[in-house]
Coordinates of C-alpha atoms and ligand atoms in Angstrom, one line a residue:
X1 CA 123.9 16.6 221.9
X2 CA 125.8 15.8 219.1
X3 CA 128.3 18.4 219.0
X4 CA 128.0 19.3 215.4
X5 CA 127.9 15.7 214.2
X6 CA 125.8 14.6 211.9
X7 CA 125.1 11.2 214.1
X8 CA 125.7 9.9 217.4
X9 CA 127.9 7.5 215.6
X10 CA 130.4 9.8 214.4
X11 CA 130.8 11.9 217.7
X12 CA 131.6 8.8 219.4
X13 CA 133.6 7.6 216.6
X14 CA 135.9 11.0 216.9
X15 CA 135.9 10.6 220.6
X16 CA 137.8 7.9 220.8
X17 CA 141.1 9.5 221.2
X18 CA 140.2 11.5 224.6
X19 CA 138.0 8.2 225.9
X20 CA 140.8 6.3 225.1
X21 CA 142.9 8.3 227.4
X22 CA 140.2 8.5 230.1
X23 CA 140.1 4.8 230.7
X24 CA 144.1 4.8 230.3
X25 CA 144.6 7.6 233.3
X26 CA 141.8 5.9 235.2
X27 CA 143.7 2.4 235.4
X28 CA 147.2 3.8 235.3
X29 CA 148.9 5.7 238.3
X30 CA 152.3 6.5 238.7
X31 CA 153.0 4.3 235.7
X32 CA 152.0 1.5 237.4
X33 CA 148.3 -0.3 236.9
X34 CA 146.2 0.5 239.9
X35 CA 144.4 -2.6 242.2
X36 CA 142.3 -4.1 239.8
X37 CA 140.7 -6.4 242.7
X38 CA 141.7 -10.0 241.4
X39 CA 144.7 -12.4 242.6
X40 CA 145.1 -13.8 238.9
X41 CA 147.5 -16.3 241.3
X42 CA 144.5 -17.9 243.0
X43 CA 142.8 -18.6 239.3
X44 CA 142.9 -21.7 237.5
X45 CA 140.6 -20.4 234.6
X46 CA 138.7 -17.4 233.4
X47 CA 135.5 -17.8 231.4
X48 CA 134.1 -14.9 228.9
X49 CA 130.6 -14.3 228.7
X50 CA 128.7 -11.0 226.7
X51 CA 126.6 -10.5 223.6
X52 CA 127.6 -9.2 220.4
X53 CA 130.2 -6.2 219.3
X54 CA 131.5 -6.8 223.5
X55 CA 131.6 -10.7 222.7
X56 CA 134.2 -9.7 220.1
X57 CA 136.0 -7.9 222.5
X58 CA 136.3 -10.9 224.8
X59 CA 137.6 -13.2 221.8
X60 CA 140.3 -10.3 221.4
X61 CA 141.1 -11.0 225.0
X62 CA 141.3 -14.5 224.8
X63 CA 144.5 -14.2 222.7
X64 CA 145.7 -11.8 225.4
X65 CA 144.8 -13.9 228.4
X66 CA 146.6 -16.7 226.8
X67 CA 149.6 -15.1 225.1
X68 CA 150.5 -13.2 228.1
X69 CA 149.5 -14.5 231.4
X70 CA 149.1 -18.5 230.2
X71 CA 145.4 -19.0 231.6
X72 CA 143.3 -20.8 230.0
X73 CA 140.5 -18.9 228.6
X74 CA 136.8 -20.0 227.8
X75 CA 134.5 -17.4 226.3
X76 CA 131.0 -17.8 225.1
X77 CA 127.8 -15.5 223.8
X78 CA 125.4 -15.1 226.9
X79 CA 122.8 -16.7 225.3
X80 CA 124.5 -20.0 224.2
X81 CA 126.1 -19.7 227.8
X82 CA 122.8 -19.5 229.9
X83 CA 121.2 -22.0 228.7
X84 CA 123.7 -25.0 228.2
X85 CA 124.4 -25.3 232.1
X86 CA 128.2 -25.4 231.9
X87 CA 130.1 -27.0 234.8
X88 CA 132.2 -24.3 236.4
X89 CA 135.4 -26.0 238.2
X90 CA 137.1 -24.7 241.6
X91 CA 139.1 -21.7 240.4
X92 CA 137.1 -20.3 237.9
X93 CA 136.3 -16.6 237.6
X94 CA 133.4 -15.1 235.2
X95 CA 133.6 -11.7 233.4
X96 CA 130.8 -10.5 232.1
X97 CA 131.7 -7.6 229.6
X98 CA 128.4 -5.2 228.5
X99 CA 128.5 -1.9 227.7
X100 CA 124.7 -1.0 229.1
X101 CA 125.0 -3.2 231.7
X102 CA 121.5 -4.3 231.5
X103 CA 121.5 -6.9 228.3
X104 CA 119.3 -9.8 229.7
X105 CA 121.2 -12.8 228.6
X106 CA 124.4 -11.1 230.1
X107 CA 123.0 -10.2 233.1
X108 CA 121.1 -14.2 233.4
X109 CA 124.8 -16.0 232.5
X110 CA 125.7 -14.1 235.1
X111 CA 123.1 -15.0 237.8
X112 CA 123.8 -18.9 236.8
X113 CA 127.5 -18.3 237.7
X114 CA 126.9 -16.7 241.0
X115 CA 127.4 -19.1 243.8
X116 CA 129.5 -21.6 241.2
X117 CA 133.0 -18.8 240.2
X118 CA 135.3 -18.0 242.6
X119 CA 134.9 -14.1 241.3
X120 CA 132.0 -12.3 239.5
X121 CA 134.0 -10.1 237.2
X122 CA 132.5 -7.6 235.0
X123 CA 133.6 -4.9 232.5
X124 CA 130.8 -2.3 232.3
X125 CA 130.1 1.2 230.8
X126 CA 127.3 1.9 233.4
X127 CA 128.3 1.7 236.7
X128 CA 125.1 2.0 238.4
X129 CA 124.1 -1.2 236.0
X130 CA 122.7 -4.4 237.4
X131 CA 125.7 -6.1 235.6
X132 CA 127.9 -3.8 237.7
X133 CA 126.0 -4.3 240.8
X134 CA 125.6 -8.1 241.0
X135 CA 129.5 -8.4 240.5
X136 CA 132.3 -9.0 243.1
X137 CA 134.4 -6.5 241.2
X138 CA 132.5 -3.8 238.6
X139 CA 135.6 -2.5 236.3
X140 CA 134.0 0.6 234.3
X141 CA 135.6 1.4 230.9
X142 CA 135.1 5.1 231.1
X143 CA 133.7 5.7 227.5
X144 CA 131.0 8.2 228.6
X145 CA 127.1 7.3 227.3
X146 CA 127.0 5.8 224.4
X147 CA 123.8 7.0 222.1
X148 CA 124.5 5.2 218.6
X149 CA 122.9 1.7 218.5
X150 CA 126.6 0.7 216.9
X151 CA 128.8 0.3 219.7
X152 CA 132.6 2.1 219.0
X153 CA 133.5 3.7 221.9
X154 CA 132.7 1.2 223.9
X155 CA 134.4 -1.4 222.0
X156 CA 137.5 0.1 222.1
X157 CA 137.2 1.2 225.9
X158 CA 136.4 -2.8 226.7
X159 CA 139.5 -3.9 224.6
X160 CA 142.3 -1.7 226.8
X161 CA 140.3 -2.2 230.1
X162 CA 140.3 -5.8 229.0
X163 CA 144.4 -5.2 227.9
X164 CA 145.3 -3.7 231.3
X165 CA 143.7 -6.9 233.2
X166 CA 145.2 -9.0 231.2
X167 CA 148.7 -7.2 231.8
X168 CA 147.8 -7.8 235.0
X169 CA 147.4 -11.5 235.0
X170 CA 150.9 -11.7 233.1
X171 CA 152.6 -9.5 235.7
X172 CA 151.1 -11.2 238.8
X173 CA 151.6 -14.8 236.9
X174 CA 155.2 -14.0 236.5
X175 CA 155.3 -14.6 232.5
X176 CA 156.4 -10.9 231.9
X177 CA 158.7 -8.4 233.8
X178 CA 158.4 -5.5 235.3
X179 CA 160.8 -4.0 231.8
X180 CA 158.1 -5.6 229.7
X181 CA 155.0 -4.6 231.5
X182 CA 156.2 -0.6 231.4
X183 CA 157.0 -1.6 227.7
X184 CA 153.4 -2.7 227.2
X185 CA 152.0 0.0 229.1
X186 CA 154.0 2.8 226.5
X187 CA 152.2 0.7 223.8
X188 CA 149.3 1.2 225.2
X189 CA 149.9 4.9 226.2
X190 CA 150.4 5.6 222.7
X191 CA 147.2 4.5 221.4
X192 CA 145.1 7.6 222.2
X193 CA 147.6 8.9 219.5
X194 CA 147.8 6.4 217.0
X195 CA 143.4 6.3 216.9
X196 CA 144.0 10.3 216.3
X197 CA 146.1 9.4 213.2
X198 CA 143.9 6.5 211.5
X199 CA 140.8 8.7 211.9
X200 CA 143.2 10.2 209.2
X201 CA 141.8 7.7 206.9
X202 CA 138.3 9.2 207.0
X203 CA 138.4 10.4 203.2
X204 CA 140.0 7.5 201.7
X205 CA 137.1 5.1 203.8
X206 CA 134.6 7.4 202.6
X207 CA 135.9 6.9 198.6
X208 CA 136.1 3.4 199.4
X209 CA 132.4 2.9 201.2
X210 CA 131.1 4.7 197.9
X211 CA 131.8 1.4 196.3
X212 CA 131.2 -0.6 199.0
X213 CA 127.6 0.6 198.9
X214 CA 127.2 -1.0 195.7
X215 CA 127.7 -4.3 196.9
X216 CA 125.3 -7.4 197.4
X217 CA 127.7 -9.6 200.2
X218 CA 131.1 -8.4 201.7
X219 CA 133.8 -11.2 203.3
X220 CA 135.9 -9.6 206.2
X221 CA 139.2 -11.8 206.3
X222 CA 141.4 -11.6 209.6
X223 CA 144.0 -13.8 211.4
X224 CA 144.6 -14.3 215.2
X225 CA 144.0 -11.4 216.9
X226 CA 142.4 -9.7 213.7
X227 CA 140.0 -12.5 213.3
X228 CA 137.5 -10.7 216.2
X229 CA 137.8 -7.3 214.2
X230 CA 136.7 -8.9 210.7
X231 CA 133.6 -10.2 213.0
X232 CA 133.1 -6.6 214.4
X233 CA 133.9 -5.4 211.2
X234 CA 131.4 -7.6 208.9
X235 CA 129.1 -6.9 212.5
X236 CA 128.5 -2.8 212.1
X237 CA 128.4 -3.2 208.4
X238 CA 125.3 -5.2 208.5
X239 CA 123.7 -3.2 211.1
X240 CA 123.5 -0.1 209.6
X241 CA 124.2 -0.5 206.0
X242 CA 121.6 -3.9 206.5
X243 CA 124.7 -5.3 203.3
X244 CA 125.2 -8.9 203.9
X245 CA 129.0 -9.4 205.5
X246 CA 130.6 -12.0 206.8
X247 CA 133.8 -12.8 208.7
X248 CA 135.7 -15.3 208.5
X249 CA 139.4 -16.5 210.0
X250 CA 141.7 -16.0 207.3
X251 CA 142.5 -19.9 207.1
X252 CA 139.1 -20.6 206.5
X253 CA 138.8 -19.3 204.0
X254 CA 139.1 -22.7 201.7
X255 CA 137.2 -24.8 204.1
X256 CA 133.9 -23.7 202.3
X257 CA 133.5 -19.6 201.8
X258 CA 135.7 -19.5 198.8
X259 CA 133.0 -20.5 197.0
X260 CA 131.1 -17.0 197.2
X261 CA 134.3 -15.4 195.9
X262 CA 133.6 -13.7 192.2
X263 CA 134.5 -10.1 191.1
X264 CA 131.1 -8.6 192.4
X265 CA 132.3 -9.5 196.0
X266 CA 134.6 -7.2 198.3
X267 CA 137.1 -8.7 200.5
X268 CA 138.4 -7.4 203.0
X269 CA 141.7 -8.2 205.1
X270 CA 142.3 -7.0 208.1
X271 CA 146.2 -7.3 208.1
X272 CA 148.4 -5.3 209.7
X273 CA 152.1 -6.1 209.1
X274 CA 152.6 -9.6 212.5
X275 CA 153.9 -12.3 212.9
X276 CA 150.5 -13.6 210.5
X277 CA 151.1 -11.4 207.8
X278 CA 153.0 -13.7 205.1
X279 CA 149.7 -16.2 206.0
X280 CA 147.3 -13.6 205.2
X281 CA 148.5 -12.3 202.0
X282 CA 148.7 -16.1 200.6
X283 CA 144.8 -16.1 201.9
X284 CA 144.6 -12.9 199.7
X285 CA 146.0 -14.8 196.7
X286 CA 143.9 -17.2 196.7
X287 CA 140.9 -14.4 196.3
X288 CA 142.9 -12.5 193.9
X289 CA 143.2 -15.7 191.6
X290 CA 139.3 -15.8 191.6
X291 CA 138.6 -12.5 190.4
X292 CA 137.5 -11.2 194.1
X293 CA 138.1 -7.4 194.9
X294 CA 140.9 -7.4 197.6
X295 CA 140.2 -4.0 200.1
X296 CA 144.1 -4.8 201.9
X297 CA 143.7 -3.0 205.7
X298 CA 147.4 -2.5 206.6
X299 CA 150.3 -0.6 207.2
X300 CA 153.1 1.1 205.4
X301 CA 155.6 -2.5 205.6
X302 CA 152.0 -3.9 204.5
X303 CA 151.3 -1.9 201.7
X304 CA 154.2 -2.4 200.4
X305 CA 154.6 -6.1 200.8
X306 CA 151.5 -6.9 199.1
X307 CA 149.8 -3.6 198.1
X308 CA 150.3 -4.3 194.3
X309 CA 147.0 -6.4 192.7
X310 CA 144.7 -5.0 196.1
X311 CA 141.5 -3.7 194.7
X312 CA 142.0 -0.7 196.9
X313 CA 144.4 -0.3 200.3
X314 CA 143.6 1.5 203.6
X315 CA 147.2 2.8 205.2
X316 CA 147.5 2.4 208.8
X317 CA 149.6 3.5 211.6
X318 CA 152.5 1.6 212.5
X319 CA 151.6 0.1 215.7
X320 CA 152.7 -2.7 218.2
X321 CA 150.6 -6.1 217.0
X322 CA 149.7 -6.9 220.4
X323 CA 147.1 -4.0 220.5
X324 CA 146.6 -3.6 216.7
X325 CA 143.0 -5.2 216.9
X326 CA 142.5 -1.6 219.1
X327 CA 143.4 0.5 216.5
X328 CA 141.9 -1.4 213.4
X329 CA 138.5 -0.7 215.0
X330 CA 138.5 2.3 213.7
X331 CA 139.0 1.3 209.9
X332 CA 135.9 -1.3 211.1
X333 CA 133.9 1.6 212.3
X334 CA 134.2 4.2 209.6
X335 CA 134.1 1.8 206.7
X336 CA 130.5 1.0 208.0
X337 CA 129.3 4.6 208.5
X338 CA 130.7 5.8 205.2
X339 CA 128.8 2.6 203.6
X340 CA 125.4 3.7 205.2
X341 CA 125.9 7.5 204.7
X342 CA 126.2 6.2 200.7
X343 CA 123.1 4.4 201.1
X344 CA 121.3 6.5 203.2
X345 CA 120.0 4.6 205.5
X346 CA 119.2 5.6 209.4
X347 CA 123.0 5.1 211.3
X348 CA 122.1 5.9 214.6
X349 CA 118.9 4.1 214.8
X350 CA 119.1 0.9 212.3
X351 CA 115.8 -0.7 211.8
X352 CA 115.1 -3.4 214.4
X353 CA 117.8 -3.2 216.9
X354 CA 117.3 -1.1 220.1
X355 CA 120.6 0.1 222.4
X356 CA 120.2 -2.1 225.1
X357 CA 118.6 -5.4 224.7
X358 CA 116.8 -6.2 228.0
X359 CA 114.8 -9.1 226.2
X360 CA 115.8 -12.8 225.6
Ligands
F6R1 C1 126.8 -3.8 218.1 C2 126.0 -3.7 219.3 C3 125.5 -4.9 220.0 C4 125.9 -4.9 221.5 C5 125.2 -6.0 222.2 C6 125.7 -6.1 223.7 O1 127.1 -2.6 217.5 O2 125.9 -2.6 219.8 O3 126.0 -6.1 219.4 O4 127.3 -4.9 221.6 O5 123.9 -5.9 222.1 O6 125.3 -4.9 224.4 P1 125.9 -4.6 225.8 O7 127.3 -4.3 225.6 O8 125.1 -3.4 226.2 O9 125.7 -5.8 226.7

C-alpha cells in the first residue's frame, strides 16, 4: 500500500521522521541507551562487513567507532570479504549490517567469521532473517518493510542504530561522559525533527533534478563523514535514474577525476558547515575554475560562506556534524527520485536490480 504515494520510494522517503523515532524509543529508555548485548571493554577490534547502500552506512560508522570510542575499525563489502580469507585476531567482533537480512555475500562473510570473532553482531531490518538468526546479538533497526529497490529508510535506520552502538562503545570505553553521552543522545533525539524540516527541500530538489536529468555524468564530492553520503548519493542516482555518478572524497578530487570536470558536468558537494568545511569549498574552487556546475549541499553558515559562484545551493538544517551524514541522506534520496521522475524511468523497480540479492 502506498498510502497515496506515487512510489514505494517516496512513502518511505516521507517516513523517515516517525521510523526515525521508532528505532530512537526502541534503543532509548529512561534517557539512557538500553543493554545493547556487547562489553565494548572486552574488544580489541570491530570489523564491518555488508553490501552496498548498508556498506556506506558502515563507512559512516567507522568515523564514529573511531572518533568516539577509539577502536579500531575494519570494514569491507561482503563479497571482497568472503572471499580473501582475512585473519580475524583474539578480540575481534563482526557486524554484519543488511537490511533484508538474506543478501548472500552478507550472510557467507558471516558464516566464515563464525567460530573465528569473539561476537557475531548484526544490524538487521528483518528479524526473523538468517542474518539475524545466525548472530550472537540480532540489533533490528525498526524501519518497517522496505518495498522500493532503493534503500532510504533503512539507511537512515542503520546509521542511528549504528550511532547508538557506537555511543555505547564511547560510554563503556570511557572516552565520553555521562554529560556528553545525554548531549549526544539530544542530538540524536532531535533528528526525527530536523529530517521533517529538510524534506522541506522537496521543491527546490525537484527544480534542481529537472536539470540534473539532463546530464551525461554527475561527481558527488564529500569529506570525512560526508564522503559515505556522496557514495550513497552518486549510488541511488545511478540506480534509478541509470545517469552515470560518481563519488569521490573531496581531496581526491586532483589525484585524477578533475579531469572529467567541464561545464556539462554537475558537481555536487555534500558540505555542511564542520570542522572540513573551509577544505571543501577550496575543493569547490578548484571545479568552479574549470567551468564545472557546483550543486553546494549546505546550510545557512554554508550558504553563506561560499554560496556565491554555486551553480545552484540546497539549504539545510542546522544540525550537530557528528550526525549530519543522517540528515544529508535525505538531499541524497530526493535528488535521485526527482532525477528519475524527470526522466521517467521505473523508481521503484529499476531495471536489473531485485530487493534482496540472495545470489553471489
Ligand atoms: C541500494 C540498495 C542495495 C542494498 C544492498 C544490500 O539502494 O538497496 O545496494 O543496500 O543490496 O542489501 P541488504 O541491506 O538487504 O543486505
Amino acid at each position: 500500500d502506498k498510502a497515496g504515494f506515487k512510489h514505494f520510494m517516496a512513502k518511505e522517503i516521507a517516513e523517515q521522521p516517525s521510523v526515525l523515532a521508532d528505532t530512537l524509543n526502541h534503543y532509548i529508555k529512561d534517557g539512557q541507551i538500553t543493554d545493547l548485548g556487547i562489553d565494548f571493554n572486552q574488544v580489541a577490534r570491530l570489523s564491518m562487513v555488508a553490501c552496498g547502500t548498508a556498506s556506506y552506512a558502515t563507512l559512516v560508522a567507522k568515523y564514529w567507532f573511531e572518533q568516539l570510542a577509539g577502536l579500531p575499525v575494519d570494514i569491507d563489502v561482503a563479497s571482497e570479504f568472503r572471499y580473501r580469507e582475512p585473519p580475524i585476531p583474539a578480540g575481534t567482533v563482526a557486524l554484519f549490517v543488511s537490511q533484508s537480512g538474506e543478501t548472500a555475500d552478507t550472510l557467507a562473510a558471516l558464516r566464515y567469521c563464525t567460530g573465528k570473532a569473539d561476537k557475531i553482531v548484526s544490524v538487521i531490518n528483518v528479524p526473523e532473517s538468517s542474518i539475524a538468526r545466525e548472530s550472537d546479538v540480532a540489533l533490528p533497526i525498526i524501519a518497517g518493510a522496505e518495498i522500493g529497490v532503493a534503500s532510504t529508510k533503512a539507511f537512515t535506520c542503520q546509521l542511528v542504530t549504528l550511532a547508538l552502538l557506537a555511543l555505547t562503545a564511547a560510554h563503556q570505553r570511557g572516552k565520553i561522559s555521562d554529560a556528553e553521552l545525554a548531549s549526544h543522545l539530544t542530538d540524536l533525539r532531535g533528528m526525527p525533527g530536523l529530517v521533517n524540516q529538510a524534506l522541506a527541500i522537496e521543491e527546490d530538489s525537484k527544480r534542481i533534478a529537472a536539470k540534473l536529468a539532463e546530464a551525461r555524468d554527475i561527481l558527488f564530492l564529500g569529506r570525512g563523514r560526508m564522503f559515505p553520503l556522496a557514495l550513497e548519493g552518486a549510488l541511488k542516482l545511478k540506480e534509478i535514474s541509470y545517469i552515470h555518478a560518481e563519488a569521490y572524497a573531496s581531496g581526491e578530487l586532483k589525484h585524477g577525476p578533475i579531469a572529467l570536470v567541464d561545464k556539462t558536468v554537475p558537481v555536487i558537494v555534500m558540505a555542511p558547515h564542520d570542522e572540513l568545511f573551509d577544505k571543501s569549498v577550496s575543493n569547490m574552487q578548484e571545479v568552479m575554475a574549470r567551468g564545472g556546475k557546483v550543486l553546494l549541499i549546505t546550510d545557512a553558515r554554508g550558504i553563506a560562506e561560499a554560496g556565491d559562484g554555486a551553480w545552484r545551493t540546497l539549504h539545510m538544517p542546522e544540525v550537530a556534524p557528528l550526525f549530519a551524514p543522517i540528515l544529508y541522506a535525505i538531499p541524497a534520496q530526493l535528488l535521485a527520485y526527482h532525477t528519475a521522475l524527470a526522466k521517467g524511468t521505473d523508481v521503484d523497480q529499476p531495471r536489473n536490480l531485485a530487493k534482496s540479492v540472495t545470489v553471489e
